[in-house]
C-alpha cells in the first residue's frame, strides 16, 4: 500500500477526484495461465481470474452479539452476524485465490444500527477533540477493505461525523451521485481503481464505481439540504462508466446502496428511483457486476441483460448485518489486444459457517465491553412486563409509551408559542416483534430495543381530514380479510410487502380499522374527545424525522407545516422520560385507541 495513500484519499474526498491505486499488486505466475490452441500454431491464450468479495448494510455489527438481549445473537434460521465472522471468510478466500487476486468492497450503511455505533456517535463521539477511532473504521481497516459505497444511514449523525469517520478509514467512501449542492461536483470520490499485475501479460485494471441512495435528500434533509444533492443512480452511472472505460478499466464493478426491485418508498417526492440497481444494469452499458445494498434481502446471483449491448450483468446482494458475504468470480481472457471479461459468477457465503477472527475480537474488545456496560445501566423500575409480540395487530401499551413520550416532549417544546393551544397527537410504529421491557429493573438496553432506529422528533400541523387520510394509508398494512375467514395473525399484516416500520399507531384519537373493507375505506368511528373528528380541526403531529421527511410515502405529512424539530434521538427521550419518572407504570400512558374489526365486529 503506497505510503501517501491516506493523504491522497483526504485530498480526493475534498476535490471529488476518483481514487486510483496502480501497481499495487502482482499476481503469481499461475494466474497468467496459458493454453496452446490445436496444432500449437496459434499464440497461447492469456487468462486471469479475479475474485471480488462484498458486504453491505453492516449497520455496526462487529460481533455476533445482541446488545438488546445482552447475549450472543441467535435467530431461528441459525444465522450469525458481525465483521469478526466476515473477516474469517475473507481470509479463507484470500488464501484460496491469492490475496493479490481479490478485492473487498461494501455497499454502505456502516456507522448506524447498533448501540456500538450509537455510543461512538453520541456518548463518546469520534468528533470530540482527541476522540476515539470509530469501531467500524478499526475493524474494516484491519480486515483490509478496498472501497466502501456510502449508504443513506451514513448521514444519520450529520456530515461532521461522516467526514470524521471517512478520515479514519484507510479506504475511500465512494459516492458518484453525492454532489456538492453548489458546484454539483462529487463531494466524495466517485470511483476507485486498482491495477492487478499479471506476469507475462498486460496488467488488468479494475474500476469500482460507488453509488448511494437518492432518498438521503428526504430522510436526512436536516443535515444535507443546501449542502449535498443526490441525483439518480442511472444518470450518474451513465456519466461515469464510459469515463472509467476510457481510463483503461478492463473490469467495471458498481457498488450501489440501492436495491434491485425498481421501487421507491417515497412515492413521487423524488424523480429518482430508490431501488434502482437492476435498472442501472439494464440501462448503462459497460458494467460487469453490481454489489447491491440497502434492501436487506439475500440475492446470491441475479443476471440482468443490458438493453443496449445484450451482455449479462451479474448482481449479488449479501444479507445485512454481516450475515453473508457475496463472492463474484471473474474469468478474463486477453483477446484482440485487450482483456475481456469472459464470465462472471456470483454466490454468497454464510458467516455462520466459520468462527470469529480472534484478531478482530481482540482489537475491539475494550469498545465492546464499554458499550455492554453502558446499555446495562438501570434507569427505572417497571410495574408490568411490556412487549411488542402482538403490537402489529393489537393496541399495545409498549407502543403507547413511545407516543406518550413524543406528546410530552412536543407539548413542552411548544409552550409559549402560537401552537401551544393545539392538541398534540403522535405516531409510532411496532419496529420490533420481540422487544420486551420486563417487570422490575429497566435498563437503557430494554428501552433501546423498543426504538431501534436513531430517529429524531419533528412537530407538524395537520388537519382532521389529513389525519384521516394518514390513518387510511396506514391501514393498508393489513391484508383484506372477510368476516367469515379464519384469522391467522402471521398472515394478517404486511400487505403489499409493507414492512412493520411503515405501519403507524396515532395516539389521542379513537378509531376502528375494518379489515373486511377495501383499502381507502377502513377507518371507522374516528373520534377526538368523544366526538366525531372534525375535518377542519388542527392538530400538532409529533412524528419521527423519517416519516416527517416522506419515508413510507404517507400522505400530507412531508408537505405539512413544520413548527419544531430537534436532533436528540427519540430513543434518548424515552430513556430520559423513564429516568425522570423512576417508575414505569402503564396506567400513566396506556390506552386502547384503536382495534381491528370486520364489518364492525372486533377481530380480537
Coordinates of C-alpha atoms in Angstrom, one line a residue, residues 165-587:
X165 CA -15.3 8.5 10.0
X166 CA -14.0 9.0 6.5
X167 CA -10.7 10.4 7.7
X168 CA -10.3 7.4 10.0
X169 CA -10.8 4.9 7.1
X170 CA -7.8 3.5 5.1
X171 CA -10.2 3.1 2.1
X172 CA -12.3 5.5 0.2
X173 CA -16.0 6.2 0.8
X174 CA -17.5 6.3 -2.7
X175 CA -20.5 8.3 -3.9
X176 CA -20.5 9.3 -7.5
X177 CA -24.1 10.7 -7.1
X178 CA -23.4 12.5 -3.8
X179 CA -22.7 16.0 -5.2
X180 CA -21.9 19.4 -3.6
X181 CA -25.2 21.3 -3.8
X182 CA -23.5 24.5 -5.1
X183 CA -20.8 23.2 -7.5
X184 CA -22.6 19.9 -8.5
X185 CA -19.2 18.3 -8.3
X186 CA -18.7 15.0 -6.4
X187 CA -18.4 15.6 -2.7
X188 CA -16.8 12.2 -2.2
X189 CA -14.6 10.1 -4.5
X190 CA -16.8 8.7 -7.3
X191 CA -14.7 5.7 -8.0
X192 CA -11.7 3.5 -7.0
X193 CA -9.3 1.9 -9.5
X194 CA -6.8 -0.9 -8.8
X195 CA -4.3 -2.4 -11.2
X196 CA -3.5 -6.1 -11.0
X197 CA -0.2 -7.2 -12.5
X198 CA -0.2 -10.4 -14.5
X199 CA 3.3 -11.8 -15.2
X200 CA 3.8 -12.4 -18.9
X201 CA 0.7 -10.4 -19.8
X202 CA -0.6 -6.8 -19.6
X203 CA -2.0 -5.6 -16.3
X204 CA -5.7 -5.8 -15.5
X205 CA -7.3 -2.6 -14.4
X206 CA -10.4 -2.9 -12.2
X207 CA -12.7 0.1 -11.6
X208 CA -15.2 0.3 -8.8
X209 CA -18.0 2.9 -9.1
X210 CA -19.8 3.8 -5.9
X211 CA -23.4 5.0 -5.9
X212 CA -25.6 6.0 -3.0
X213 CA -29.3 6.4 -2.4
X214 CA -31.2 9.5 -3.6
X215 CA -33.6 9.1 -0.6
X216 CA -30.9 10.7 1.6
X217 CA -32.3 14.1 0.3
X218 CA -35.6 13.2 2.1
X219 CA -34.5 11.0 5.0
X220 CA -31.7 13.2 6.3
X221 CA -32.9 16.5 4.9
X222 CA -32.0 18.4 8.1
X223 CA -28.3 17.6 7.5
X224 CA -27.9 17.7 3.8
X225 CA -30.3 20.3 2.5
X226 CA -28.4 23.1 0.7
X227 CA -25.2 21.2 1.2
X228 CA -25.4 18.0 -0.8
X229 CA -27.7 16.8 -3.6
X230 CA -28.3 13.2 -4.7
X231 CA -29.2 12.6 -8.4
X232 CA -30.3 9.2 -9.7
X233 CA -28.0 6.2 -9.9
X234 CA -28.8 5.5 -13.6
X235 CA -27.9 9.1 -14.6
X236 CA -24.6 9.1 -12.8
X237 CA -23.6 5.6 -13.8
X238 CA -24.2 6.6 -17.5
X239 CA -21.9 9.5 -16.9
X240 CA -19.1 7.7 -15.1
X241 CA -18.9 4.2 -16.6
X242 CA -17.7 5.5 -20.1
X243 CA -15.1 7.6 -18.3
X244 CA -13.8 4.6 -16.4
X245 CA -13.6 2.6 -19.6
X246 CA -11.8 5.5 -21.4
X247 CA -9.3 5.5 -18.5
X248 CA -8.5 1.9 -19.4
X249 CA -10.7 -0.1 -17.0
X250 CA -10.9 -3.7 -18.1
X251 CA -13.5 -4.6 -15.5
X252 CA -16.2 -2.2 -14.1
X253 CA -17.9 -3.2 -10.8
X254 CA -20.6 -1.0 -9.3
X255 CA -21.1 -0.9 -5.5
X256 CA -24.6 0.5 -5.2
X257 CA -26.5 1.3 -2.0
X258 CA -29.8 0.7 -3.8
X259 CA -32.0 -2.4 -4.0
X260 CA -32.9 -4.3 -7.2
X261 CA -36.7 -4.1 -7.2
X262 CA -37.2 -0.9 -9.2
X263 CA -39.5 0.5 -6.5
X264 CA -39.4 3.6 -4.2
X265 CA -40.7 4.1 -0.7
X266 CA -41.2 7.8 -1.1
X267 CA -43.8 7.9 -3.9
X268 CA -43.3 10.8 -6.3
X269 CA -41.5 13.1 -3.9
X270 CA -38.2 12.5 -5.8
X271 CA -37.8 11.8 -9.6
X272 CA -35.2 9.2 -8.8
X273 CA -35.8 5.5 -8.1
X274 CA -34.8 4.3 -4.6
X275 CA -34.1 0.7 -5.6
X276 CA -32.5 1.0 -9.0
X277 CA -29.6 -1.4 -9.1
X278 CA -31.2 -3.6 -11.7
X279 CA -32.2 -0.6 -13.8
X280 CA -28.6 0.6 -13.8
X281 CA -27.5 -2.9 -15.1
X282 CA -30.2 -2.8 -17.7
X283 CA -29.7 0.8 -18.9
X284 CA -26.0 1.5 -18.6
X285 CA -23.6 -0.3 -20.9
X286 CA -20.1 -1.3 -19.8
X287 CA -20.9 -2.7 -16.3
X288 CA -19.8 -6.2 -15.5
X289 CA -21.2 -6.7 -12.0
X290 CA -23.1 -4.9 -9.2
X291 CA -22.8 -5.3 -5.5
X292 CA -26.3 -4.4 -4.3
X293 CA -27.3 -3.0 -0.9
X294 CA -30.0 -1.2 1.0
X295 CA -32.9 -3.6 0.7
X296 CA -31.8 -6.1 3.3
X297 CA -32.6 -9.1 1.1
X298 CA -30.4 -12.0 0.1
X299 CA -29.7 -12.3 -3.6
X300 CA -26.9 -14.8 -4.3
X301 CA -26.9 -14.1 -8.1
X302 CA -29.2 -12.1 -10.3
X303 CA -28.5 -11.9 -14.1
X304 CA -29.7 -8.8 -15.9
X305 CA -29.4 -8.2 -19.6
X306 CA -28.2 -4.8 -20.7
X307 CA -30.7 -3.4 -23.2
X308 CA -28.1 -1.8 -25.4
X309 CA -25.4 -4.4 -25.6
X310 CA -27.2 -7.6 -24.8
X311 CA -24.5 -8.5 -22.4
X312 CA -25.2 -10.1 -19.0
X313 CA -24.6 -8.1 -15.8
X314 CA -24.3 -10.1 -12.6
X315 CA -25.8 -8.7 -9.4
X316 CA -25.5 -10.0 -5.9
X317 CA -26.8 -8.8 -2.5
X318 CA -25.5 -10.4 0.7
X319 CA -27.7 -10.5 3.7
X320 CA -27.4 -7.5 6.0
X321 CA -25.5 -7.3 9.4
X322 CA -22.6 -9.3 8.0
X323 CA -24.7 -12.5 7.9
X324 CA -23.4 -13.2 4.3
X325 CA -20.5 -12.4 2.0
X326 CA -21.1 -12.0 -1.7
X327 CA -18.4 -13.5 -3.9
X328 CA -18.0 -12.6 -7.6
X329 CA -15.6 -14.8 -9.6
X330 CA -14.5 -13.2 -12.9
X331 CA -12.7 -15.0 -15.7
X332 CA -10.8 -12.8 -18.1
X333 CA -9.2 -13.6 -21.4
X334 CA -6.7 -11.5 -23.4
X335 CA -8.1 -11.1 -26.9
X336 CA -7.5 -8.6 -29.7
X337 CA -5.0 -6.7 -27.7
X338 CA -7.1 -6.2 -24.5
X339 CA -8.6 -8.0 -21.6
X340 CA -12.2 -9.2 -22.0
X341 CA -14.5 -10.4 -19.2
X342 CA -15.4 -13.9 -20.4
X343 CA -17.6 -14.8 -17.5
X344 CA -18.9 -13.7 -14.1
X345 CA -20.5 -15.9 -11.5
X346 CA -21.8 -14.8 -8.1
X347 CA -22.7 -16.7 -4.9
X348 CA -23.0 -15.9 -1.2
X349 CA -21.1 -17.5 1.7
X350 CA -22.7 -17.8 5.1
X351 CA -20.9 -16.3 8.1
X352 CA -22.4 -19.0 10.4
X353 CA -20.1 -21.5 8.8
X354 CA -17.0 -20.0 10.4
X355 CA -15.7 -18.8 13.8
X356 CA -14.9 -15.2 14.8
X357 CA -11.5 -14.0 13.7
X358 CA -9.7 -13.5 17.0
X359 CA -7.7 -10.6 15.6
X360 CA -10.9 -8.6 15.3
X361 CA -12.4 -9.7 18.6
X362 CA -9.2 -8.7 20.4
X363 CA -9.0 -5.4 18.5
X364 CA -12.4 -4.2 19.7
X365 CA -12.9 -6.0 23.0
X366 CA -12.5 -2.8 25.0
X367 CA -15.0 -0.9 22.9
X368 CA -17.5 -3.7 23.1
X369 CA -17.2 -4.1 26.9
X370 CA -17.7 -0.3 27.3
X371 CA -21.0 -0.4 25.3
X372 CA -22.2 -3.5 27.1
X373 CA -21.8 -1.7 30.4
X374 CA -23.5 1.4 29.0
X375 CA -26.6 -0.3 27.8
X376 CA -27.0 -2.3 31.0
X377 CA -27.3 0.8 33.2
X378 CA -30.6 0.7 35.2
X379 CA -32.7 3.8 34.7
X380 CA -36.0 2.8 36.4
X381 CA -38.5 0.1 37.5
X382 CA -41.4 -1.3 35.6
X383 CA -44.6 -2.4 37.3
X384 CA -45.6 -4.7 34.5
X385 CA -44.0 -6.6 31.7
X386 CA -44.5 -4.8 28.4
X387 CA -43.9 -6.5 25.0
X388 CA -44.3 -5.9 21.3
X389 CA -45.3 -9.5 20.5
X390 CA -48.9 -8.6 19.5
X391 CA -48.2 -4.9 18.7
X392 CA -48.8 -5.3 15.0
X393 CA -52.5 -6.1 15.3
X394 CA -53.4 -5.1 18.8
X395 CA -53.0 -1.7 20.5
X396 CA -50.1 -2.5 22.8
X397 CA -49.1 -0.4 25.9
X398 CA -45.4 -0.6 24.9
X399 CA -46.1 1.5 21.8
X400 CA -48.3 3.9 23.7
X401 CA -45.1 4.6 25.8
X402 CA -43.5 5.9 22.7
X403 CA -46.4 8.2 21.7
X404 CA -46.7 9.4 25.3
X405 CA -43.1 10.5 25.4
X406 CA -43.3 12.2 22.0
X407 CA -46.5 14.0 23.1
X408 CA -44.9 15.2 26.3
X409 CA -41.7 16.4 24.6
X410 CA -43.6 18.3 21.9
X411 CA -46.0 19.9 24.3
X412 CA -43.1 21.2 26.5
X413 CA -41.3 22.5 23.4
X414 CA -44.3 24.5 22.2
X415 CA -45.1 26.2 25.5
X416 CA -45.3 30.0 24.8
X417 CA -45.7 29.6 21.1
X418 CA -48.8 30.2 18.9
X419 CA -49.2 26.4 18.6
X420 CA -49.4 25.7 22.3
X421 CA -53.2 25.7 22.3
X422 CA -53.5 23.0 19.6
X423 CA -54.0 19.4 20.7
X424 CA -50.9 17.2 20.3
X425 CA -51.2 13.7 18.7
X426 CA -48.3 11.3 18.0
X427 CA -47.3 8.4 15.7
X428 CA -45.3 5.4 16.4
X429 CA -44.6 2.1 14.7
X430 CA -44.1 -1.5 16.0
X431 CA -40.4 -1.6 14.9
X432 CA -39.5 -4.9 16.6
X433 CA -41.6 -8.1 17.1
X434 CA -39.5 -9.2 20.1
X435 CA -39.0 -6.2 22.3
X436 CA -39.7 -6.6 25.9
X437 CA -39.5 -4.4 29.0
X438 CA -39.6 -6.8 31.9
X439 CA -41.3 -6.1 35.2
X440 CA -38.6 -4.9 37.6
X441 CA -35.4 -3.1 36.7
X442 CA -35.4 -1.3 33.4
X443 CA -32.1 -0.6 31.6
X444 CA -31.1 1.5 28.6
X445 CA -30.8 -1.8 26.8
X446 CA -34.5 -2.6 27.3
X447 CA -35.6 0.9 26.1
X448 CA -33.2 0.9 23.1
X449 CA -34.7 -2.4 21.9
X450 CA -38.1 -0.7 21.7
X451 CA -36.8 2.0 19.5
X452 CA -34.1 0.5 17.3
X453 CA -33.7 3.5 14.9
X454 CA -31.8 6.7 15.5
X455 CA -34.9 8.8 14.6
X456 CA -35.4 12.3 16.0
X457 CA -38.7 14.2 16.7
X458 CA -40.5 16.7 14.5
X459 CA -43.8 18.6 15.1
X460 CA -46.0 19.3 12.1
X461 CA -49.5 20.7 11.8
X462 CA -52.2 18.5 10.2
X463 CA -56.0 18.9 9.8
X464 CA -58.5 16.3 10.9
X465 CA -59.1 15.4 7.2
X466 CA -55.4 14.9 6.7
X467 CA -55.1 12.7 9.8
X468 CA -58.0 10.6 8.5
X469 CA -56.2 10.1 5.1
X470 CA -53.0 9.3 7.0
X471 CA -54.8 6.6 9.0
X472 CA -56.4 5.1 5.9
X473 CA -53.0 4.9 4.3
X474 CA -51.5 3.2 7.4
X475 CA -54.4 0.7 7.5
X476 CA -53.3 -0.6 4.1
X477 CA -50.7 -2.6 6.1
X478 CA -53.5 -5.2 6.9
X479 CA -54.5 -7.9 4.5
X480 CA -58.1 -7.7 3.5
X481 CA -59.9 -10.4 5.4
X482 CA -63.6 -11.2 5.1
X483 CA -65.8 -11.5 8.2
X484 CA -66.0 -15.3 7.9
X485 CA -62.4 -16.1 7.3
X486 CA -60.2 -17.8 9.9
X487 CA -57.7 -15.3 11.4
X488 CA -54.0 -16.2 11.1
X489 CA -52.0 -13.4 12.8
X490 CA -48.9 -14.4 10.8
X491 CA -50.8 -13.6 7.5
X492 CA -52.8 -10.7 8.7
X493 CA -50.2 -8.0 8.2
X494 CA -47.6 -6.7 5.7
X495 CA -50.0 -6.5 2.8
X496 CA -48.2 -5.4 -0.4
X497 CA -44.9 -6.3 1.3
X498 CA -45.2 -3.3 3.6
X499 CA -42.7 -3.6 6.5
X500 CA -43.8 -3.2 10.1
X501 CA -42.0 0.1 10.4
X502 CA -44.4 1.6 7.8
X503 CA -47.5 0.9 10.0
X504 CA -48.3 3.7 12.4
X505 CA -50.4 4.0 15.5
X506 CA -51.7 7.5 16.1
X507 CA -52.4 8.5 19.7
X508 CA -55.0 10.9 21.0
X509 CA -57.8 9.6 18.8
X510 CA -60.1 6.6 18.8
X511 CA -60.8 4.6 15.7
X512 CA -61.5 1.1 14.3
X513 CA -59.7 -0.5 11.3
X514 CA -62.2 -2.6 9.4
X515 CA -60.1 -5.1 7.6
X516 CA -63.0 -6.6 5.7
X517 CA -63.3 -3.3 3.7
X518 CA -61.3 -2.3 0.7
X519 CA -58.2 -0.1 1.0
X520 CA -59.2 3.6 1.5
X521 CA -62.4 2.9 3.4
X522 CA -61.2 1.0 6.5
X523 CA -61.1 3.7 9.2
X524 CA -64.4 3.7 11.1
X525 CA -65.8 5.5 14.2
X526 CA -62.9 8.1 14.2
X527 CA -63.4 10.4 17.1
X528 CA -61.5 13.0 19.1
X529 CA -62.5 13.9 22.7
X530 CA -65.6 11.6 22.3
X531 CA -67.0 13.4 19.2
X532 CA -66.7 12.6 15.5
X533 CA -63.5 14.0 14.2
X534 CA -63.9 17.5 12.7
X535 CA -62.1 17.6 9.3
X536 CA -61.1 21.3 9.9
X537 CA -59.7 20.7 13.4
X538 CA -56.0 21.4 13.6
X539 CA -53.5 19.1 15.4
X540 CA -49.8 19.3 16.1
X541 CA -48.5 15.9 15.0
X542 CA -45.4 14.5 16.9
X543 CA -43.7 12.4 14.2
X544 CA -40.3 10.9 13.7
X545 CA -38.0 12.6 11.1
X546 CA -38.1 9.6 8.7
X547 CA -41.9 9.9 8.4
X548 CA -41.8 13.7 8.5
X549 CA -39.5 13.8 5.6
X550 CA -41.6 11.4 3.5
X551 CA -40.3 8.0 4.5
X552 CA -43.0 5.4 3.8
X553 CA -44.8 7.9 1.4
X554 CA -47.6 8.6 4.0
X555 CA -49.9 11.4 2.7
X556 CA -49.7 15.1 3.7
X557 CA -47.0 14.8 6.4
X558 CA -44.0 15.7 4.3
X559 CA -45.6 18.9 2.9
X560 CA -47.2 19.9 6.2
X561 CA -46.0 23.0 8.1
X562 CA -43.2 22.2 10.5
X563 CA -43.3 24.1 13.8
X564 CA -40.5 22.4 15.7
X565 CA -37.8 19.8 15.4
X566 CA -34.7 18.6 17.4
X567 CA -31.6 16.5 17.0
X568 CA -32.0 14.4 20.1
X569 CA -33.0 10.8 19.4
X570 CA -36.4 9.6 20.3
X571 CA -34.7 6.6 22.0
X572 CA -32.9 9.1 24.3
X573 CA -36.1 10.9 25.1
X574 CA -37.7 7.6 26.1
X575 CA -34.8 6.9 28.4
X576 CA -34.9 10.4 29.9
X577 CA -38.7 10.1 30.5
X578 CA -38.3 6.8 32.3
X579 CA -35.4 8.0 34.3
X580 CA -37.3 11.1 35.4
X581 CA -40.3 9.1 36.4
X582 CA -38.3 6.4 38.1
X583 CA -41.3 4.0 37.8
X584 CA -42.7 2.8 34.5
X585 CA -46.4 2.2 35.1
X586 CA -48.8 1.6 32.1
X587 CA -51.5 3.5 34.0

